[in-house]
Short mmCIF file of C-alpha atoms in Angstrom, two decimals:
data_model
loop_
_atom_site.label_atom_id
_atom_site.label_comp_id
_atom_site.label_asym_id
_atom_site.label_seq_id
_atom_site.Cartn_x
_atom_site.Cartn_y
_atom_site.Cartn_z
CA MET A 968 -31.07 2.59 -14.38
CA ILE A 969 -27.37 1.64 -14.14
CA LYS A 970 -26.90 -1.93 -13.02
CA LYS A 971 -23.58 -3.45 -12.01
CA GLU A 972 -23.18 -7.03 -10.91
CA MET A 973 -20.19 -6.21 -8.66
CA ILE A 974 -18.64 -2.95 -7.68
CA ALA A 975 -15.46 -2.38 -5.69
CA MET A 976 -14.96 -0.12 -2.65
CA LEU A 977 -11.25 0.63 -2.17
CA LEU A 978 -10.22 1.89 1.29
CA ALA A 979 -7.39 4.31 0.68
CA GLY A 980 -7.71 6.81 3.49
CA GLY A 981 -5.17 5.45 5.92
CA GLN A 982 -2.41 7.52 7.36
CA GLY A 983 0.17 4.70 7.34
CA SER A 984 1.88 6.05 10.44
CA ARG A 985 4.14 2.98 10.59
CA LEU A 986 5.93 4.22 7.49
CA GLY A 987 7.11 7.25 9.44
CA VAL A 988 8.30 10.32 7.41
CA LEU A 989 7.35 8.58 4.13
CA THR A 990 3.64 9.41 4.86
CA ALA A 991 4.12 12.78 6.51
CA ASN A 992 2.74 14.46 3.29
CA MET A 993 0.62 11.70 1.71
CA ALA A 994 -1.58 8.74 2.36
CA LYS A 995 0.13 5.33 2.38
CA PRO A 996 -1.49 4.20 -0.90
CA ALA A 997 0.22 7.12 -2.70
CA VAL A 998 3.73 6.09 -1.64
CA ALA A 999 5.99 5.09 -4.45
CA PHE A 1000 6.65 1.39 -5.07
CA GLY A 1001 8.85 -0.49 -7.57
CA GLY A 1002 10.28 2.66 -9.14
CA LYS A 1003 7.49 4.01 -11.41
CA TYR A 1004 4.43 2.77 -9.43
CA ARG A 1005 2.37 3.83 -6.41
CA ILE A 1006 1.01 1.35 -3.94
CA ILE A 1007 -2.58 1.94 -5.03
CA ASP A 1008 -1.80 0.95 -8.58
CA PHE A 1009 -1.91 -2.68 -7.60
CA PRO A 1010 -5.46 -3.04 -6.36
CA LEU A 1011 -6.70 -0.66 -9.12
CA SER A 1012 -4.95 -2.74 -11.79
CA ASN A 1013 -6.37 -5.93 -10.23
CA CYS A 1014 -9.82 -4.43 -10.62
CA ILE A 1015 -9.63 -3.64 -14.32
CA ASN A 1016 -7.75 -6.88 -15.06
CA SER A 1017 -10.58 -8.74 -13.30
CA GLY A 1018 -13.32 -7.01 -15.27
CA VAL A 1019 -14.44 -4.78 -12.29
CA ASP A 1020 -15.05 -1.41 -13.91
CA THR A 1021 -16.73 0.53 -11.07
CA VAL A 1022 -14.53 1.50 -8.20
CA GLY A 1023 -15.14 3.84 -5.32
CA VAL A 1024 -11.87 5.05 -3.73
CA LEU A 1025 -12.41 6.22 -0.14
CA THR A 1026 -9.82 8.85 0.80
CA GLN A 1027 -9.31 10.83 3.98
CA TYR A 1028 -5.69 11.45 5.18
CA GLN A 1029 -3.59 13.82 3.06
CA PRO A 1030 -5.56 12.97 -0.13
CA LEU A 1031 -4.13 15.54 -2.52
CA ARG A 1032 -1.30 13.44 -4.00
CA LEU A 1033 -3.52 10.35 -4.24
CA ASN A 1034 -6.36 12.23 -5.89
CA ALA A 1035 -3.97 13.77 -8.40
CA HIS A 1036 -2.48 10.35 -9.15
CA ILE A 1037 -5.92 8.72 -9.77
CA GLY A 1038 -7.36 11.61 -11.69
CA VAL A 1039 -10.40 10.36 -13.67
CA GLY A 1040 -8.92 6.88 -13.98
CA VAL A 1041 -7.55 7.10 -17.55
CA SER A 1042 -4.41 5.15 -16.74
CA TRP A 1043 -6.43 2.15 -15.59
CA ASP A 1044 -9.14 2.42 -18.30
CA LEU A 1045 -11.55 3.45 -15.54
CA ASP A 1046 -12.65 6.72 -17.16
CA ARG A 1047 -16.19 5.51 -17.88
CA ASN A 1048 -19.49 7.26 -18.45
CA GLU A 1049 -21.16 4.57 -16.41
CA GLY A 1050 -19.05 3.42 -13.44
CA GLY A 1051 -15.31 4.00 -13.66
CA VAL A 1052 -13.38 5.32 -10.72
CA THR A 1053 -14.91 7.80 -8.24
CA VAL A 1054 -12.96 9.42 -5.32
CA LEU A 1055 -15.14 9.43 -2.20
CA PRO A 1056 -13.79 11.76 0.53
CA PRO A 1057 -15.80 12.37 3.71
CA TYR A 1058 -18.39 15.06 3.09
CA GLU A 1059 -20.68 17.35 5.10
CA LYS A 1060 -24.18 16.03 5.54
CA SER A 1061 -27.29 17.69 6.97
CA GLN A 1062 -26.74 15.73 10.25
CA ASN A 1063 -24.20 13.36 11.81
CA THR A 1064 -21.30 14.80 9.88
CA ASP A 1065 -18.14 12.98 10.69
CA TRP A 1066 -14.77 11.75 9.43
CA TYR A 1067 -14.45 8.10 8.45
CA THR A 1068 -13.90 6.50 11.84
CA GLY A 1069 -13.36 2.84 10.78
CA THR A 1070 -13.30 0.71 7.64
CA ALA A 1071 -16.95 -0.23 7.83
CA ASN A 1072 -18.00 3.23 8.87
CA ALA A 1073 -16.35 4.61 5.79
CA ILE A 1074 -18.35 2.11 3.58
CA PHE A 1075 -21.61 2.91 5.46
CA GLN A 1076 -21.16 6.63 4.78
CA ASN A 1077 -21.21 5.80 1.06
CA LEU A 1078 -24.36 3.65 0.96
CA ALA A 1079 -25.98 6.04 -1.53
CA TYR A 1080 -23.03 5.68 -3.94
CA MET A 1081 -23.28 1.89 -3.81
CA GLU A 1082 -27.06 1.83 -4.13
CA SER A 1083 -26.90 3.97 -7.26
CA TYR A 1084 -25.38 0.93 -9.09
CA HIS A 1085 -27.86 -1.64 -7.74
CA PRO A 1086 -25.10 -4.17 -7.22
CA ASP A 1087 -25.53 -7.88 -6.46
CA TYR A 1088 -22.13 -8.00 -4.80
CA VAL A 1089 -19.67 -5.55 -3.32
CA LEU A 1090 -15.93 -6.12 -3.26
CA ILE A 1091 -14.14 -4.52 -0.32
CA LEU A 1092 -10.39 -3.79 -0.82
CA SER A 1093 -7.47 -2.20 0.98
CA GLY A 1094 -5.42 0.33 -0.92
CA ASP A 1095 -2.08 -0.58 0.66
CA HIS A 1096 -1.29 -4.17 -0.38
CA ILE A 1097 1.04 -5.44 -3.09
CA TYR A 1098 -0.39 -8.47 -4.96
CA LYS A 1099 -2.09 -9.69 -8.08
CA MET A 1100 -5.54 -11.39 -7.74
CA ASP A 1101 -8.32 -12.17 -10.15
CA TYR A 1102 -11.46 -10.96 -8.29
CA GLU A 1103 -13.64 -12.62 -10.95
CA LEU A 1104 -12.46 -16.05 -9.75
CA MET A 1105 -13.19 -15.09 -6.18
CA LEU A 1106 -16.68 -13.99 -7.23
CA GLY A 1107 -17.24 -17.31 -8.96
CA TYR A 1108 -16.26 -19.10 -5.74
CA HIS A 1109 -18.64 -16.85 -3.73
CA LYS A 1110 -21.53 -17.74 -6.02
CA ALA A 1111 -20.72 -21.46 -6.11
CA LYS A 1112 -20.77 -21.59 -2.28
CA GLY A 1113 -23.97 -19.64 -2.03
CA ALA A 1114 -22.04 -17.35 0.33
CA ASP A 1115 -23.28 -14.18 2.03
CA VAL A 1116 -19.65 -13.17 2.72
CA THR A 1117 -16.38 -14.47 1.33
CA ILE A 1118 -13.07 -13.55 2.94
CA ALA A 1119 -9.77 -13.91 0.98
CA THR A 1120 -7.33 -15.71 3.24
CA MET A 1121 -3.72 -16.81 3.13
CA ALA A 1122 -1.78 -19.34 5.13
CA VAL A 1123 0.93 -17.61 7.21
CA PRO A 1124 3.60 -19.01 9.57
CA MET A 1125 1.95 -19.85 12.87
CA GLU A 1126 4.37 -17.53 14.78
CA GLU A 1127 3.10 -14.56 12.70
CA ALA A 1128 -0.66 -15.43 13.04
CA PRO A 1129 -1.15 -13.19 16.11
CA ARG A 1130 -0.56 -10.13 13.79
CA PHE A 1131 -3.65 -10.99 11.68
CA GLY A 1132 -7.32 -11.64 11.80
CA ILE A 1133 -7.43 -15.46 11.83
CA VAL A 1134 -10.22 -17.66 10.56
CA VAL A 1135 -11.09 -21.22 11.46
CA THR A 1136 -12.88 -23.31 8.81
CA ASP A 1137 -14.60 -26.63 8.40
CA GLU A 1138 -14.01 -29.18 5.68
CA GLU A 1139 -16.13 -27.09 3.22
CA SER A 1140 -14.08 -23.95 3.87
CA ARG A 1141 -17.01 -22.39 5.72
CA ILE A 1142 -15.73 -20.12 8.54
CA THR A 1143 -16.72 -21.36 11.91
CA GLU A 1144 -14.76 -18.92 14.02
CA PHE A 1145 -13.05 -15.57 13.60
CA GLN A 1146 -10.17 -14.37 15.85
CA GLU A 1147 -8.97 -10.78 15.63
CA LYS A 1148 -5.16 -10.77 16.27
CA PRO A 1149 -5.38 -13.64 18.84
CA ALA A 1150 -2.63 -14.33 21.33
CA GLN A 1151 -3.40 -18.04 20.95
CA PRO A 1152 -4.40 -18.55 17.27
CA LYS A 1153 -6.45 -21.68 16.42
CA SER A 1154 -5.24 -21.69 12.81
CA ASN A 1155 -2.78 -19.99 10.51
CA LEU A 1156 -5.30 -18.87 7.93
CA ALA A 1157 -5.11 -15.11 7.92
CA SER A 1158 -7.59 -12.62 6.53
CA MET A 1159 -6.15 -10.45 3.74
CA GLY A 1160 -8.70 -7.69 4.28
CA ILE A 1161 -10.35 -8.56 0.96
CA TYR A 1162 -14.10 -9.27 1.14
CA ILE A 1163 -16.95 -10.08 -1.19
CA PHE A 1164 -20.39 -9.37 0.29
CA SER A 1165 -23.75 -10.08 -1.15
CA TRP A 1166 -25.48 -6.67 -1.25
CA LYS A 1167 -28.26 -7.60 1.12
CA ALA A 1168 -25.90 -8.97 3.81
CA LEU A 1169 -23.60 -5.89 3.53
CA LYS A 1170 -26.40 -3.32 3.70
CA GLU A 1171 -28.12 -4.99 6.64
CA SER A 1172 -24.98 -5.35 8.71
CA LEU A 1173 -23.77 -1.79 8.00
CA THR A 1174 -27.15 -0.37 8.93
CA ALA A 1175 -27.45 -2.44 12.07
CA LEU A 1176 -23.99 -1.37 13.33
CA GLN A 1177 -24.04 2.22 12.08
CA ASP A 1178 -23.78 3.65 15.64
CA VAL A 1179 -20.85 1.49 16.71
CA PRO A 1180 -17.83 3.76 17.30
CA GLY A 1181 -15.01 3.10 14.77
CA CYS A 1182 -17.02 0.35 13.11
CA ASP A 1183 -14.57 -2.06 11.43
CA PHE A 1184 -15.06 -5.13 9.24
CA GLY A 1185 -12.70 -7.37 11.15
CA LYS A 1186 -13.73 -6.31 14.65
CA HIS A 1187 -17.48 -5.74 14.14
CA ILE A 1188 -19.07 -6.61 10.77
CA ILE A 1189 -17.66 -10.08 10.32
CA PRO A 1190 -18.43 -11.19 13.86
CA TYR A 1191 -21.97 -9.74 13.54
CA CYS A 1192 -22.54 -11.66 10.33
CA HIS A 1193 -21.21 -14.82 12.03
CA GLU A 1194 -23.52 -14.44 14.98
CA LYS A 1195 -26.48 -13.99 12.59
CA GLY A 1196 -25.74 -17.27 10.97
CA GLU A 1197 -24.66 -15.87 7.59
CA ARG A 1198 -22.84 -18.18 5.25
CA ILE A 1199 -19.21 -16.96 5.47
CA PHE A 1200 -16.53 -18.74 3.51
CA SER A 1201 -12.74 -18.61 3.15
CA TYR A 1202 -11.30 -18.11 -0.27
CA GLU A 1203 -7.67 -19.30 0.10
CA PHE A 1204 -5.11 -17.39 -1.99
CA SER A 1205 -1.76 -18.90 -2.70
CA GLY A 1206 -0.05 -16.15 -4.72
CA TYR A 1207 2.25 -13.37 -3.64
CA TRP A 1208 0.71 -10.79 -1.18
CA LYS A 1209 2.47 -8.24 0.95
CA ASP A 1210 1.17 -5.84 3.45
CA VAL A 1211 3.78 -3.04 3.16
CA GLY A 1212 2.64 -1.35 6.36
CA THR A 1213 6.05 -1.16 8.05
CA LEU A 1214 9.36 0.26 6.87
CA SER A 1215 10.91 -3.21 6.93
CA SER A 1216 8.14 -4.89 4.90
CA TYR A 1217 8.07 -1.91 2.48
CA TRP A 1218 11.78 -2.20 1.90
CA GLU A 1219 11.73 -6.03 1.66
CA ALA A 1220 8.92 -5.97 -0.94
CA ASN A 1221 10.90 -3.50 -3.06
CA MET A 1222 14.10 -5.52 -2.79
CA GLU A 1223 12.24 -8.70 -3.83
CA LEU A 1224 11.65 -7.10 -7.17
CA VAL A 1225 15.39 -7.02 -7.96
CA ASP A 1226 16.19 -10.60 -6.74
CA LEU A 1227 17.76 -12.90 -9.34
CA VAL A 1228 14.39 -14.67 -9.60
CA PRO A 1229 11.78 -12.15 -8.43
CA VAL A 1230 8.99 -13.72 -6.39
CA PHE A 1231 6.71 -10.96 -7.62
CA ASN A 1232 6.77 -10.38 -11.38
CA LEU A 1233 6.08 -6.93 -12.73
CA TYR A 1234 6.60 -7.93 -16.28
CA GLU A 1235 3.78 -10.37 -17.05
CA GLU A 1236 2.03 -9.41 -20.27
CA PHE A 1237 -1.30 -11.06 -19.29
CA TRP A 1238 -1.61 -9.15 -16.00
CA LYS A 1239 -0.21 -5.69 -16.39
CA ILE A 1240 0.18 -3.22 -13.60
CA TYR A 1241 -0.96 0.18 -14.74
CA THR A 1242 0.00 3.56 -13.38
CA HIS A 1243 -0.45 7.28 -14.01
CA PHE A 1244 1.61 8.11 -17.12
CA SER A 1245 3.35 11.34 -17.83
CA ALA A 1246 5.90 11.79 -20.62
CA LYS A 1247 9.48 11.45 -19.28
CA PRO A 1248 12.77 11.28 -21.19
CA PRO A 1249 14.49 7.87 -21.45
CA GLN A 1250 16.98 6.74 -18.74
CA TYR A 1251 20.60 7.54 -19.31
CA ILE A 1252 23.50 5.40 -18.10
CA SER A 1253 26.96 6.91 -18.64
CA ALA A 1254 29.96 4.97 -19.82
CA GLU A 1255 31.50 5.24 -16.32
CA ALA A 1256 28.35 4.05 -14.51
CA HIS A 1257 27.88 0.54 -13.11
CA VAL A 1258 24.42 -0.86 -12.58
CA GLU A 1259 23.80 -4.29 -11.04
CA ARG A 1260 20.43 -6.07 -10.34
CA SER A 1261 18.41 -2.90 -10.11
CA ILE A 1262 15.26 -1.25 -11.44
CA LEU A 1263 15.76 2.09 -13.15
CA ALA A 1264 12.65 4.12 -14.01
CA GLU A 1265 12.28 6.62 -16.91
CA GLY A 1266 14.25 9.83 -16.79
CA SER A 1267 16.91 8.53 -14.45
CA GLU A 1268 20.52 9.69 -15.08
CA ILE A 1269 23.19 7.32 -13.70
CA TYR A 1270 26.80 8.39 -13.51
CA GLY A 1271 27.82 6.37 -10.49
CA GLN A 1272 27.17 2.87 -9.12
CA VAL A 1273 23.77 1.42 -8.41
CA ILE A 1274 23.66 -2.05 -6.77
CA HIS A 1275 20.56 -4.06 -5.88
CA SER A 1276 18.36 -0.93 -5.65
CA VAL A 1277 15.12 0.50 -6.95
CA ILE A 1278 15.44 3.86 -8.69
CA GLY A 1279 12.41 6.07 -9.37
CA PRO A 1280 11.74 8.43 -12.30
CA ASN A 1281 13.93 11.55 -12.92
CA VAL A 1282 16.54 10.53 -10.43
CA THR A 1283 20.15 11.73 -10.79
CA ILE A 1284 23.04 9.77 -9.32
CA GLY A 1285 26.31 11.60 -9.68
CA LYS A 1286 29.84 10.58 -10.58
CA GLY A 1287 31.53 8.36 -7.98
CA ALA A 1288 28.34 7.99 -5.97
CA VAL A 1289 27.38 4.55 -4.77
CA VAL A 1290 23.81 3.42 -4.01
CA ARG A 1291 23.38 -0.03 -2.53
CA ASP A 1292 20.34 -1.98 -1.30
CA SER A 1293 18.26 1.27 -1.34
CA ILE A 1294 14.98 2.77 -2.59
CA ILE A 1295 15.39 6.09 -4.32
CA MET A 1296 12.09 7.80 -5.23
CA GLU A 1297 11.16 10.33 -7.88
CA GLU A 1298 13.24 13.38 -8.58
CA CYS A 1299 15.92 12.68 -5.98
CA VAL A 1300 19.44 13.95 -6.54
CA ILE A 1301 22.46 12.13 -5.19
CA GLU A 1302 25.49 14.28 -5.73
CA ASP A 1303 29.01 13.14 -6.72
CA GLY A 1304 30.80 10.85 -4.38
CA ALA A 1305 27.88 10.32 -1.97
CA GLN A 1306 27.38 6.76 -0.58
CA LEU A 1307 24.03 5.25 0.46
CA ASP A 1308 23.51 1.83 1.97
CA ARG A 1309 20.05 0.52 2.97
CA VAL A 1310 18.42 3.92 2.58
CA ILE A 1311 14.82 4.86 1.70
CA LEU A 1312 14.95 8.27 0.05
CA ALA A 1313 11.52 9.89 -0.52
CA ASP A 1314 10.48 12.15 -3.49
CA GLY A 1315 12.58 15.11 -4.22
CA ALA A 1316 15.28 14.61 -1.59
CA ARG A 1317 18.88 15.59 -2.16
CA ILE A 1318 22.06 14.08 -0.77
CA GLY A 1319 25.09 16.39 -0.75
CA ALA A 1320 28.43 15.56 -2.41
CA GLY A 1321 30.59 13.17 -0.43
CA SER A 1322 28.08 12.35 2.28
CA VAL A 1323 27.89 8.87 3.62
CA VAL A 1324 24.32 7.76 4.61
CA GLY A 1325 23.59 4.44 6.28
CA THR A 1326 26.82 3.44 7.99
CA GLY A 1327 27.94 1.92 11.28
CA ASP A 1328 26.04 -0.33 13.66
CA TYR A 1329 22.34 -0.32 14.54
CA ALA A 1330 21.16 1.71 17.49
CA GLU A 1331 17.68 2.13 19.02
CA SER A 1332 15.77 5.09 17.67
CA THR A 1333 15.64 8.30 19.75
CA PHE A 1334 12.56 9.40 17.75
CA ASP A 1335 9.96 6.59 17.53
CA LYS A 1336 11.05 3.08 18.59
CA LYS A 1337 7.94 1.38 17.16
CA VAL A 1338 8.34 2.84 13.64
CA TYR A 1339 12.08 2.92 13.36
CA ALA A 1340 13.23 -0.52 14.40
CA SER A 1341 15.60 -1.74 11.70
CA ASP A 1342 18.95 -0.69 10.23
CA LEU A 1343 17.21 1.29 7.43
CA THR A 1344 17.80 5.00 7.22
CA VAL A 1345 14.69 6.93 6.11
CA ILE A 1346 14.78 10.37 4.61
CA GLY A 1347 11.51 12.20 3.98
CA GLU A 1348 10.14 14.06 0.98
CA GLY A 1349 11.97 17.16 -0.10
CA SER A 1350 14.73 16.74 2.49
CA VAL A 1351 18.31 18.05 1.99
CA ILE A 1352 21.38 16.44 3.43
CA PRO A 1353 24.43 18.77 3.23
CA ALA A 1354 27.65 17.73 1.67
CA GLY A 1355 30.33 15.84 3.50
CA VAL A 1356 28.34 14.56 6.51
CA THR A 1357 28.02 11.02 7.81
CA VAL A 1358 24.63 9.52 8.79
CA GLY A 1359 24.24 6.28 10.73
CA ARG A 1360 21.60 3.53 10.55
CA ASN A 1361 18.05 3.52 11.87
CA VAL A 1362 17.95 7.27 11.36
CA ALA A 1363 14.91 9.49 10.50
CA ILE A 1364 15.47 12.80 8.63
CA TRP A 1365 12.84 15.08 7.22
CA GLY A 1366 13.54 18.72 6.14
CA GLU A 1367 16.21 20.94 4.71
CA THR A 1368 19.04 20.16 7.14
CA GLU A 1369 22.17 22.15 7.60
CA PRO A 1370 25.72 21.32 8.68
CA ALA A 1371 24.80 22.56 12.22
CA ASP A 1372 22.32 19.63 12.50
CA TYR A 1373 25.32 17.25 12.28
CA PRO A 1374 27.62 17.74 15.34
CA ASP A 1375 31.17 17.08 14.22
CA GLY A 1376 29.78 16.25 10.81
CA ARG A 1377 27.85 13.18 12.00
CA LEU A 1378 24.40 12.00 12.91
CA GLU A 1379 24.80 8.80 14.94
CA SER A 1380 22.71 5.69 14.41
CA GLY A 1381 19.34 5.95 16.02
CA GLY A 1382 19.30 9.73 15.69
CA HIS A 1383 16.86 12.05 13.99
CA VAL A 1384 16.35 15.54 12.55
CA ILE A 1385 12.76 16.47 11.90
CA LYS A 1386 12.11 19.91 10.48
CA GLY A 1387 9.38 19.26 7.90
CA GLY A 1388 9.91 18.91 4.21
CA SER A 1389 10.34 21.68 1.62
CA ARG A 1390 7.08 20.52 -0.02
CA ALA A 1391 5.05 20.48 3.16
#
């Protein structure tokens, strides 16, 4: 019998619709971050650094890229005969076959997987947060408190509290009240979506609520456990943690990596961030190039200027091109003389020679006002921008566009061209 003290269940099936065209072809946890990494690398690295060697990754939306990235877990030392990483998509059952309809429903559908390890504790994680956390310390806290459930929490500004699940605690950090995105929050302690459950409490609550539509931890499981009188405690985390669920927060988190004193350090020897590795040539910076406060991944070739930007693997930036305050993902090509300012360029996109992308004043989006609500210009995977055109701010582009898509050679701020990417 295989016996694991604590296993992790990593929820990685979300569409990430607030990232717009960046997640048109892939789940949010598979989106590039910090040049060479993918978002899911952070919780996976936290697991192995914390001594958690059994991880179930629950996938659903556009899982191909994510599954290929994870593989058998070699990059994270999670290729184990007993435990390791296992990808858990929804599957057809003899009855009640269904997609994952909520975070807790997804975990419930994998009860058999969890039971096979006879765990004492189950760690529930989200696959789309950027942070470093030692889950072993959280488990020690859970044991010391004699808790049934421990929720990782973080103090947030009171004005931001309505965006989160909020907990109210007593002097012993026991949670006395839980508010899901309250209009009038009673505290500023926000749930990070990271939970440790004692196995008995988790199994009982999941089974009891299995027929609840869209069963969710924050909306259903935690309130149920509270009503039952379970011992629920807050584990307050004081390190860096970022939910990169919007284009603005995603861009900000990347830009924080290239600050003069980065608030999130990718270079700590004692807490490495691991990722899928494939052999790439070294980066090349020509004599005429100028690079300032930027991250350049392997295989990048720089002939122009890169200022305060994050550049992914195998990116080419041509002569006379200027890239400023931008995120350029893997295998993009920016041709000679192009200029980019506050642009997010997804994998495999190409910017034609002399084009200017990200210019002018902000204008409200004509495509999706909830998703595109900043002065960032976002260009989807495999997109092509022709030579010599001008693209404004708060623009969404996805597909192989042509000069005819740019009346008078321009796409004004707030505009969009959506044709679908070349890799769709």
